[in-house]
Amino acid sequence: MISKLRRNWIRLDYAVTVAVLLVASLFPNSALAGNKKKPAQDATAAAPTAAAKPQIDTSKLVWPEPPNIPRVRYTNYFAGMPLDYTPAAQQPKQKSTWMDRLAGVQDPNNKQHLKPLPFQLLAPYGMAVNSKGELFVADQKVGAVFVFNTETKDATLIANGRDASFAWVNGLAFDDDDRLFVTDGKMKRVLIFDKNHKVVDQIREGIIDPVGVAVDTENRQLYVVDTQADQVVVYDADTLKEKRRIGTGGKKHELNTPGNFSLPSFVALDKDNNVYVTDTMNYRVEIFDADGNFISQFGKHCDGPGCFSHPKGIAVDTDGHIWVADPMLDLLQAFNKDGELLGLVGGHGSNLGQFSSLDGVYIDKNNRIFTSEQYPGRVQMFRYITDAEADQLKKEKEAQRGSAKAANPTPAAAQQAAAAAPAATTPKAEAAK
């Protein structure tokens, strides 16, 4: 039985706010119900660049809102290399010498002096984090894998035509040796890179449209979602030989029985190596064990909290909560294994904490939540606050409330204390007796 704290750990206040975030509430009795605050407008968040920094205090971007115990905290975003163009008018002029003119060197004052166009995310999709904590993002339109330092936000590329041949990169996954598995839908293959980002192998047999991918490092199994085949293909992670398939293929996306799929998208694993698949056009999540046996499913089709309209990205946190990204609803929703909605983050918009075509979600071992969205092309980073951390925060909050109450008793309590105290006497009163 899930605890009351876990069941209701995110306030869901599903009403559009002016600028910052859209959250819905699972706390109908909360004192905050109907008390919607108007946050400071962030005019620059729609174009997140180094030159246009958000004008809001991001440390206060938490879900749920105070006074509830926070369970998700916004931390950062990634969009590519900084757009730090410096026009010539803002640069000190350089004098051309007679030697330059003699040598035919162009006058530097006639140049624009603009730095080369930095590479930016256009259509980020699948994500993964390696053992160094670096964030890897597959960009379908750029045709490359971005590599971000999550501390400095510096970015490099595993580039098409230089490091590999890409056509339409979709999903990413790492094994315990930092081998990177990259699915390419148009190339109909999975490329394998070593830790130095060099291609060492590939999988081409038996897949039509590989999208989501995950690695079970304990059982040495590689899961590849073949969207067009309506199957999850399981390979040996070392030999790269096919072991089995989950789901029935060849039925033109018409199957909706348990254990089958209609255009599945992504796959994720929990700490017990159970397998979670977003069955996109059946509007559900299906759960299997490490041997491919069907366990359960949850999900229903509608356009509100607790429902799915087009479920895609999926991830499981360290407490076993299941997070699902939906690009039609632009909601990141968290569920337990019974399909009960625990909370959500997001809503349509381009401000921080909002989404526009939310496709992917990834959670690393440090409880960092990464989300990928198409418009604008960016990845947002959040911090998941675990059940244990939330329990501790709750205890600290209750202790602070108790200390404040003891230091400042209510008027009624003060009157009761005064009445209970012995009456004071004076010398005159004693003489009168």
XYZ file of C-alpha atoms in Angstrom:
433
model
C 0.000 0.000 0.000
C 1.454 3.260 -1.060
C 1.803 5.820 1.729
C -0.290 8.969 1.818
C 2.857 11.050 1.356
C 3.881 9.139 -1.743
C 0.348 9.111 -3.135
C -0.027 12.866 -2.920
C 3.503 14.165 -3.300
C 2.880 16.774 -5.960
C 0.280 19.527 -5.775
C -1.595 19.588 -9.052
C -3.044 22.994 -9.803
C -4.119 22.605 -13.407
C -4.735 26.235 -14.353
C -2.740 28.398 -16.735
C -0.460 30.847 -14.956
C 0.749 34.048 -16.598
C 4.385 33.205 -17.197
C 6.270 30.557 -15.350
C 4.529 27.226 -14.824
C 1.383 25.193 -15.099
C 0.736 22.687 -12.331
C -2.378 20.796 -11.275
C -3.268 19.734 -7.734
C -3.914 16.392 -6.127
C -4.589 18.177 -2.820
C -8.285 19.177 -2.894
C -8.172 20.155 0.776
C -5.031 22.251 0.450
C -5.103 25.815 1.726
C -3.624 26.793 -1.619
C -6.636 25.609 -3.601
C -7.821 28.446 -5.759
C -5.002 30.715 -4.602
C -3.161 31.265 -7.832
C -0.121 33.485 -7.701
C 0.987 35.585 -10.638
C 4.726 34.975 -11.109
C 7.141 37.486 -12.531
C 7.019 37.324 -16.311
C 10.041 35.829 -17.992
C 10.280 37.489 -21.381
C 13.513 35.762 -22.313
C 12.786 32.146 -21.498
C 11.354 31.480 -24.974
C 14.840 31.949 -26.399
C 17.192 30.450 -23.794
C 20.653 31.694 -24.703
C 23.672 32.925 -22.849
C 22.851 36.483 -23.908
C 19.225 36.240 -22.740
C 19.206 34.939 -19.190
C 15.942 34.282 -17.351
C 14.814 37.174 -15.182
C 13.248 34.984 -12.527
C 14.577 33.308 -9.414
C 14.767 29.721 -10.619
C 15.476 28.469 -7.091
C 11.781 29.052 -6.390
C 10.640 26.900 -9.310
C 9.490 23.841 -7.392
C 6.602 21.424 -7.664
C 4.372 21.432 -5.717
C 4.299 25.075 -4.674
C 4.844 26.074 -1.017
C 3.716 25.399 1.620
C 3.664 21.803 0.351
C 6.796 19.679 0.523
C 8.634 20.068 -2.830
C 9.244 16.935 -4.899
C 10.674 18.437 -8.109
C 13.028 21.389 -8.401
C 13.995 23.167 -11.622
C 17.776 23.457 -12.046
C 18.918 24.309 -15.593
C 18.430 24.056 -19.347
C 20.609 23.195 -22.366
C 20.184 24.566 -25.872
C 23.604 24.287 -27.491
C 26.612 26.546 -27.720
C 26.178 30.122 -26.399
C 24.978 32.665 -28.935
C 27.674 35.209 -28.072
C 27.999 37.145 -31.314
C 30.015 40.354 -31.028
C 29.231 42.913 -33.751
C 32.136 44.834 -35.237
C 30.791 48.111 -33.845
C 31.337 46.770 -30.338
C 34.916 45.671 -30.961
C 37.985 47.910 -30.715
C 39.129 48.988 -34.159
C 42.436 47.676 -35.409
C 44.745 49.680 -37.563
C 46.005 48.133 -40.772
C 49.697 48.679 -41.263
C 51.473 49.487 -44.537
C 52.858 45.938 -44.457
C 49.325 44.527 -44.343
C 48.290 46.669 -47.290
C 51.405 45.650 -49.195
C 50.698 41.982 -48.517
C 47.087 42.359 -49.637
C 45.630 41.674 -46.173
C 42.019 42.872 -45.942
C 41.345 45.802 -43.633
C 40.012 44.233 -40.406
C 37.667 47.193 -39.904
C 35.719 46.144 -42.992
C 34.912 42.732 -41.524
C 31.805 41.897 -39.537
C 33.876 40.058 -36.923
C 31.083 37.675 -36.145
C 31.957 34.322 -34.682
C 30.897 31.229 -36.646
C 27.302 30.177 -36.093
C 27.316 27.941 -33.006
C 25.467 24.658 -33.163
C 22.090 24.625 -31.467
C 19.533 21.979 -30.587
C 16.763 21.869 -33.175
C 14.851 18.660 -32.479
C 16.243 16.923 -29.374
C 14.774 13.505 -28.749
C 16.437 10.627 -26.861
C 18.873 11.272 -24.006
C 21.356 9.414 -21.821
C 24.022 10.172 -19.205
C 27.413 8.445 -19.053
C 29.509 7.525 -16.018
C 31.108 10.997 -16.009
C 27.732 12.667 -15.645
C 27.817 14.093 -19.174
C 24.478 14.505 -20.934
C 24.110 13.061 -24.447
C 21.202 14.263 -26.600
C 20.139 12.854 -29.974
C 18.979 15.614 -32.303
C 16.894 14.389 -35.236
C 17.140 17.525 -37.384
C 20.775 18.370 -36.731
C 21.649 14.725 -37.337
C 24.101 14.563 -34.468
C 24.529 13.626 -30.827
C 25.179 16.609 -28.551
C 27.436 16.070 -25.546
C 26.880 18.547 -22.688
C 28.943 19.232 -19.612
C 26.066 19.700 -17.174
C 28.127 21.969 -14.915
C 29.512 24.426 -17.492
C 26.898 23.790 -20.247
C 29.756 23.503 -22.768
C 28.808 21.312 -25.711
C 30.543 19.171 -28.302
C 29.162 17.002 -31.089
C 29.329 13.463 -32.322
C 28.778 14.751 -35.814
C 27.369 13.280 -38.989
C 29.990 12.910 -41.703
C 32.859 13.353 -39.277
C 32.375 10.831 -36.475
C 29.654 8.668 -37.991
C 26.907 8.546 -40.615
C 23.527 9.565 -39.223
C 20.188 10.048 -40.954
C 17.546 10.265 -38.190
C 18.911 9.637 -34.696
C 16.316 8.702 -32.082
C 17.344 6.933 -28.906
C 20.474 6.706 -26.756
C 21.653 4.319 -24.041
C 24.900 3.503 -22.211
C 26.166 0.249 -20.798
C 28.498 -0.015 -17.786
C 31.577 0.363 -20.037
C 30.272 3.656 -21.411
C 29.540 2.104 -24.781
C 26.938 4.298 -26.425
C 24.053 2.754 -28.385
C 22.433 5.096 -30.924
C 19.290 4.161 -32.841
C 18.834 5.564 -36.343
C 15.357 5.201 -37.829
C 16.192 6.011 -41.457
C 19.395 3.965 -41.465
C 17.454 1.108 -39.827
C 20.299 0.309 -37.485
C 21.838 0.738 -34.061
C 25.348 2.192 -33.993
C 27.663 1.326 -31.096
C 30.372 3.764 -29.990
C 33.175 3.188 -27.514
C 33.868 5.577 -24.630
C 36.009 7.692 -26.982
C 33.037 8.195 -29.333
C 34.444 5.928 -32.039
C 32.137 3.559 -33.949
C 32.984 -0.018 -33.004
C 29.960 -2.007 -34.198
C 26.377 -1.883 -35.417
C 23.124 -3.843 -35.469
C 21.258 -3.990 -38.772
C 19.493 -7.331 -38.798
C 15.872 -7.650 -37.802
C 14.907 -4.005 -37.232
C 12.811 -1.650 -39.341
C 12.432 1.564 -37.338
C 14.505 1.574 -34.129
C 13.550 4.342 -31.698
C 13.807 3.824 -27.933
C 16.699 1.843 -26.457
C 17.781 0.662 -22.997
C 20.495 -1.600 -21.573
C 20.113 -4.150 -18.764
C 23.721 -4.269 -17.557
C 23.035 -7.044 -15.040
C 21.429 -9.525 -17.441
C 23.432 -8.195 -20.416
C 20.375 -7.430 -22.523
C 19.807 -4.634 -25.020
C 16.211 -3.522 -25.619
C 15.379 -1.781 -28.903
C 11.874 -0.485 -29.613
C 10.977 -1.088 -33.265
C 8.088 1.302 -33.734
C 6.943 0.193 -37.174
C 7.236 -3.496 -36.292
C 5.183 -3.002 -33.090
C 7.806 -4.924 -31.147
C 10.636 -4.612 -28.650
C 13.637 -6.563 -29.922
C 15.904 -7.999 -27.238
C 19.594 -8.520 -28.097
C 22.525 -9.923 -26.212
C 24.371 -6.774 -25.159
C 27.778 -8.391 -25.778
C 27.349 -10.497 -28.898
C 24.614 -8.220 -30.331
C 22.678 -11.324 -31.396
C 18.905 -11.294 -31.203
C 17.483 -13.253 -28.258
C 13.716 -12.752 -28.492
C 10.948 -10.283 -29.264
C 8.234 -8.782 -27.117
C 4.947 -8.212 -28.937
C 3.431 -9.499 -32.151
C 4.548 -7.971 -35.425
C 2.921 -7.729 -38.825
C -0.553 -6.685 -37.659
C -0.454 -3.101 -38.981
C -0.634 -1.473 -35.530
C -4.073 -2.935 -34.860
C -3.346 -5.017 -31.741
C -4.287 -3.760 -28.289
C -4.259 -6.948 -26.247
C -1.922 -7.126 -23.216
C 1.664 -7.757 -24.269
C 1.196 -6.320 -27.760
C 1.797 -2.820 -29.104
C 0.608 -0.208 -31.558
C 3.484 2.088 -32.561
C 5.488 1.861 -29.318
C 8.065 4.595 -28.710
C 10.420 4.334 -25.725
C 11.612 1.810 -23.168
C 12.976 2.134 -19.632
C 14.140 -0.192 -16.861
C 13.751 -0.064 -13.088
C 16.252 -1.230 -10.459
C 14.829 -4.769 -10.676
C 15.292 -4.731 -14.469
C 11.582 -4.759 -15.156
C 10.823 -3.307 -18.593
C 8.490 -0.335 -19.184
C 7.297 0.478 -22.721
C 5.186 3.402 -23.914
C 2.550 1.848 -26.173
C 1.846 5.131 -27.886
C -1.246 4.524 -30.005
C -2.823 2.308 -27.360
C -2.388 5.197 -24.898
C -0.794 3.108 -22.183
C 2.357 1.877 -20.477
C 3.075 -1.860 -20.469
C 5.310 -3.543 -17.905
C 7.294 -6.783 -18.428
C 9.836 -8.720 -16.395
C 13.437 -9.278 -17.467
C 12.401 -12.460 -19.318
C 9.820 -10.598 -21.386
C 6.755 -11.862 -19.514
C 3.846 -9.437 -19.322
C 3.206 -8.081 -15.809
C 0.667 -5.272 -16.053
C -0.400 -2.140 -17.872
C -1.976 1.212 -17.114
C -3.254 4.245 -18.973
C -6.342 5.696 -20.606
C -6.983 8.109 -23.442
C -8.141 11.630 -22.614
C -6.736 15.150 -22.545
C -6.333 15.793 -18.821
C -4.116 14.843 -15.876
C -3.775 11.119 -15.329
C -4.464 10.383 -18.995
C -2.419 9.926 -22.152
C -2.872 11.552 -25.528
C 0.422 10.514 -27.146
C 2.767 8.948 -24.564
C 6.398 8.817 -25.691
C 9.349 9.258 -23.353
C 9.483 7.132 -20.207
C 11.805 6.857 -17.209
C 11.778 5.303 -13.735
C 13.230 7.091 -10.705
C 15.063 5.537 -7.759
C 11.810 5.196 -5.785
C 10.132 3.286 -8.592
C 7.867 6.078 -9.819
C 7.163 5.971 -13.555
C 7.517 9.247 -15.466
C 5.867 9.638 -18.866
C 6.301 12.485 -21.370
C 3.350 13.396 -23.578
C 3.959 15.861 -26.465
C 0.265 16.433 -27.113
C -0.496 17.386 -23.514
C 2.986 18.803 -22.869
C 2.858 17.186 -19.449
C 5.448 15.169 -17.568
C 3.397 12.881 -15.341
C 4.497 10.573 -12.540
C 2.651 7.348 -11.698
C 3.052 4.375 -9.420
C 2.963 0.840 -10.787
C -0.799 0.694 -10.299
C -1.180 3.632 -12.646
C -2.194 6.078 -9.920
C -1.205 9.630 -10.781
C 1.251 11.036 -8.245
C 1.781 14.423 -9.822
C 2.821 16.329 -12.898
C 4.965 19.160 -14.155
C 4.535 21.280 -17.257
C 1.797 22.558 -19.498
C 1.912 24.254 -22.900
C 4.418 27.088 -23.103
C 8.051 28.048 -23.601
C 8.794 29.402 -20.135
C 10.948 27.488 -17.699
C 9.031 24.522 -16.360
C 6.677 24.500 -19.326
C 6.962 22.404 -22.475
C 6.326 22.658 -26.182
C 6.214 19.256 -27.880
C 7.661 17.323 -24.959
C 9.040 14.070 -26.378
C 11.686 12.630 -24.088
C 12.445 12.116 -20.403
C 15.522 10.584 -18.796
C 16.422 10.155 -15.102
C 20.006 9.424 -14.064
C 21.341 7.749 -10.912
C 21.674 11.149 -9.215
C 17.928 11.803 -9.562
C 18.392 14.442 -12.232
C 15.404 14.582 -14.592
C 16.094 15.636 -18.189
C 13.291 16.525 -20.617
C 13.600 17.135 -24.366
C 11.205 19.309 -26.352
C 11.034 20.476 -29.933
C 9.894 24.115 -29.773
C 12.193 25.661 -28.736
C 14.804 22.970 -29.170
C 16.024 22.533 -25.618
C 16.579 20.141 -22.762
C 15.443 21.167 -19.294
C 16.951 19.702 -16.133
C 15.104 19.147 -12.873
C 16.018 17.538 -9.564
C 13.772 14.794 -8.195
C 13.441 14.906 -4.400
C 13.169 11.313 -3.188
C 10.625 9.894 -0.748
C 13.279 9.731 1.987
C 14.324 13.331 1.383
C 10.692 14.442 1.388
C 10.099 12.639 4.701
C 13.077 14.453 6.217
C 11.867 17.809 4.899
C 8.445 17.111 6.373
C 9.931 16.323 9.796
C 12.040 19.483 9.713
C 9.022 21.560 8.742
C 6.913 20.097 11.545
C 9.731 20.704 14.044
C 10.020 24.328 12.937
C 6.274 24.755 13.238
C 6.341 23.287 16.745
C 9.197 25.565 17.831
C 7.432 28.622 16.468
C 4.222 27.654 18.236
C 6.016 27.187 21.550
C 7.747 30.553 21.225
C 4.540 32.351 20.242
C 1.547 30.739 21.995
C -1.932 31.658 20.859
C -3.925 34.194 22.942
C -6.224 31.458 24.214
C -3.278 29.352 25.345
C -1.709 32.369 27.060
C -4.962 33.088 28.948
C -5.221 29.469 30.058
C -1.640 29.545 31.291
C -2.286 32.762 33.233
C -5.403 31.337 34.833
C -3.569 28.219 35.902
C -0.704 30.173 37.511
C -0.944 30.952 41.320
C -2.222 34.453 42.126
C 0.423 36.984 43.098
C 0.193 38.553 46.613
C 1.376 41.921 47.941
C 2.270 43.046 51.496
C -0.981 45.080 51.689
C -2.978 42.047 50.701
C -1.300 40.000 53.434
C -1.988 42.759 56.027
C -5.661 42.869 55.037
C -5.930 39.215 55.845
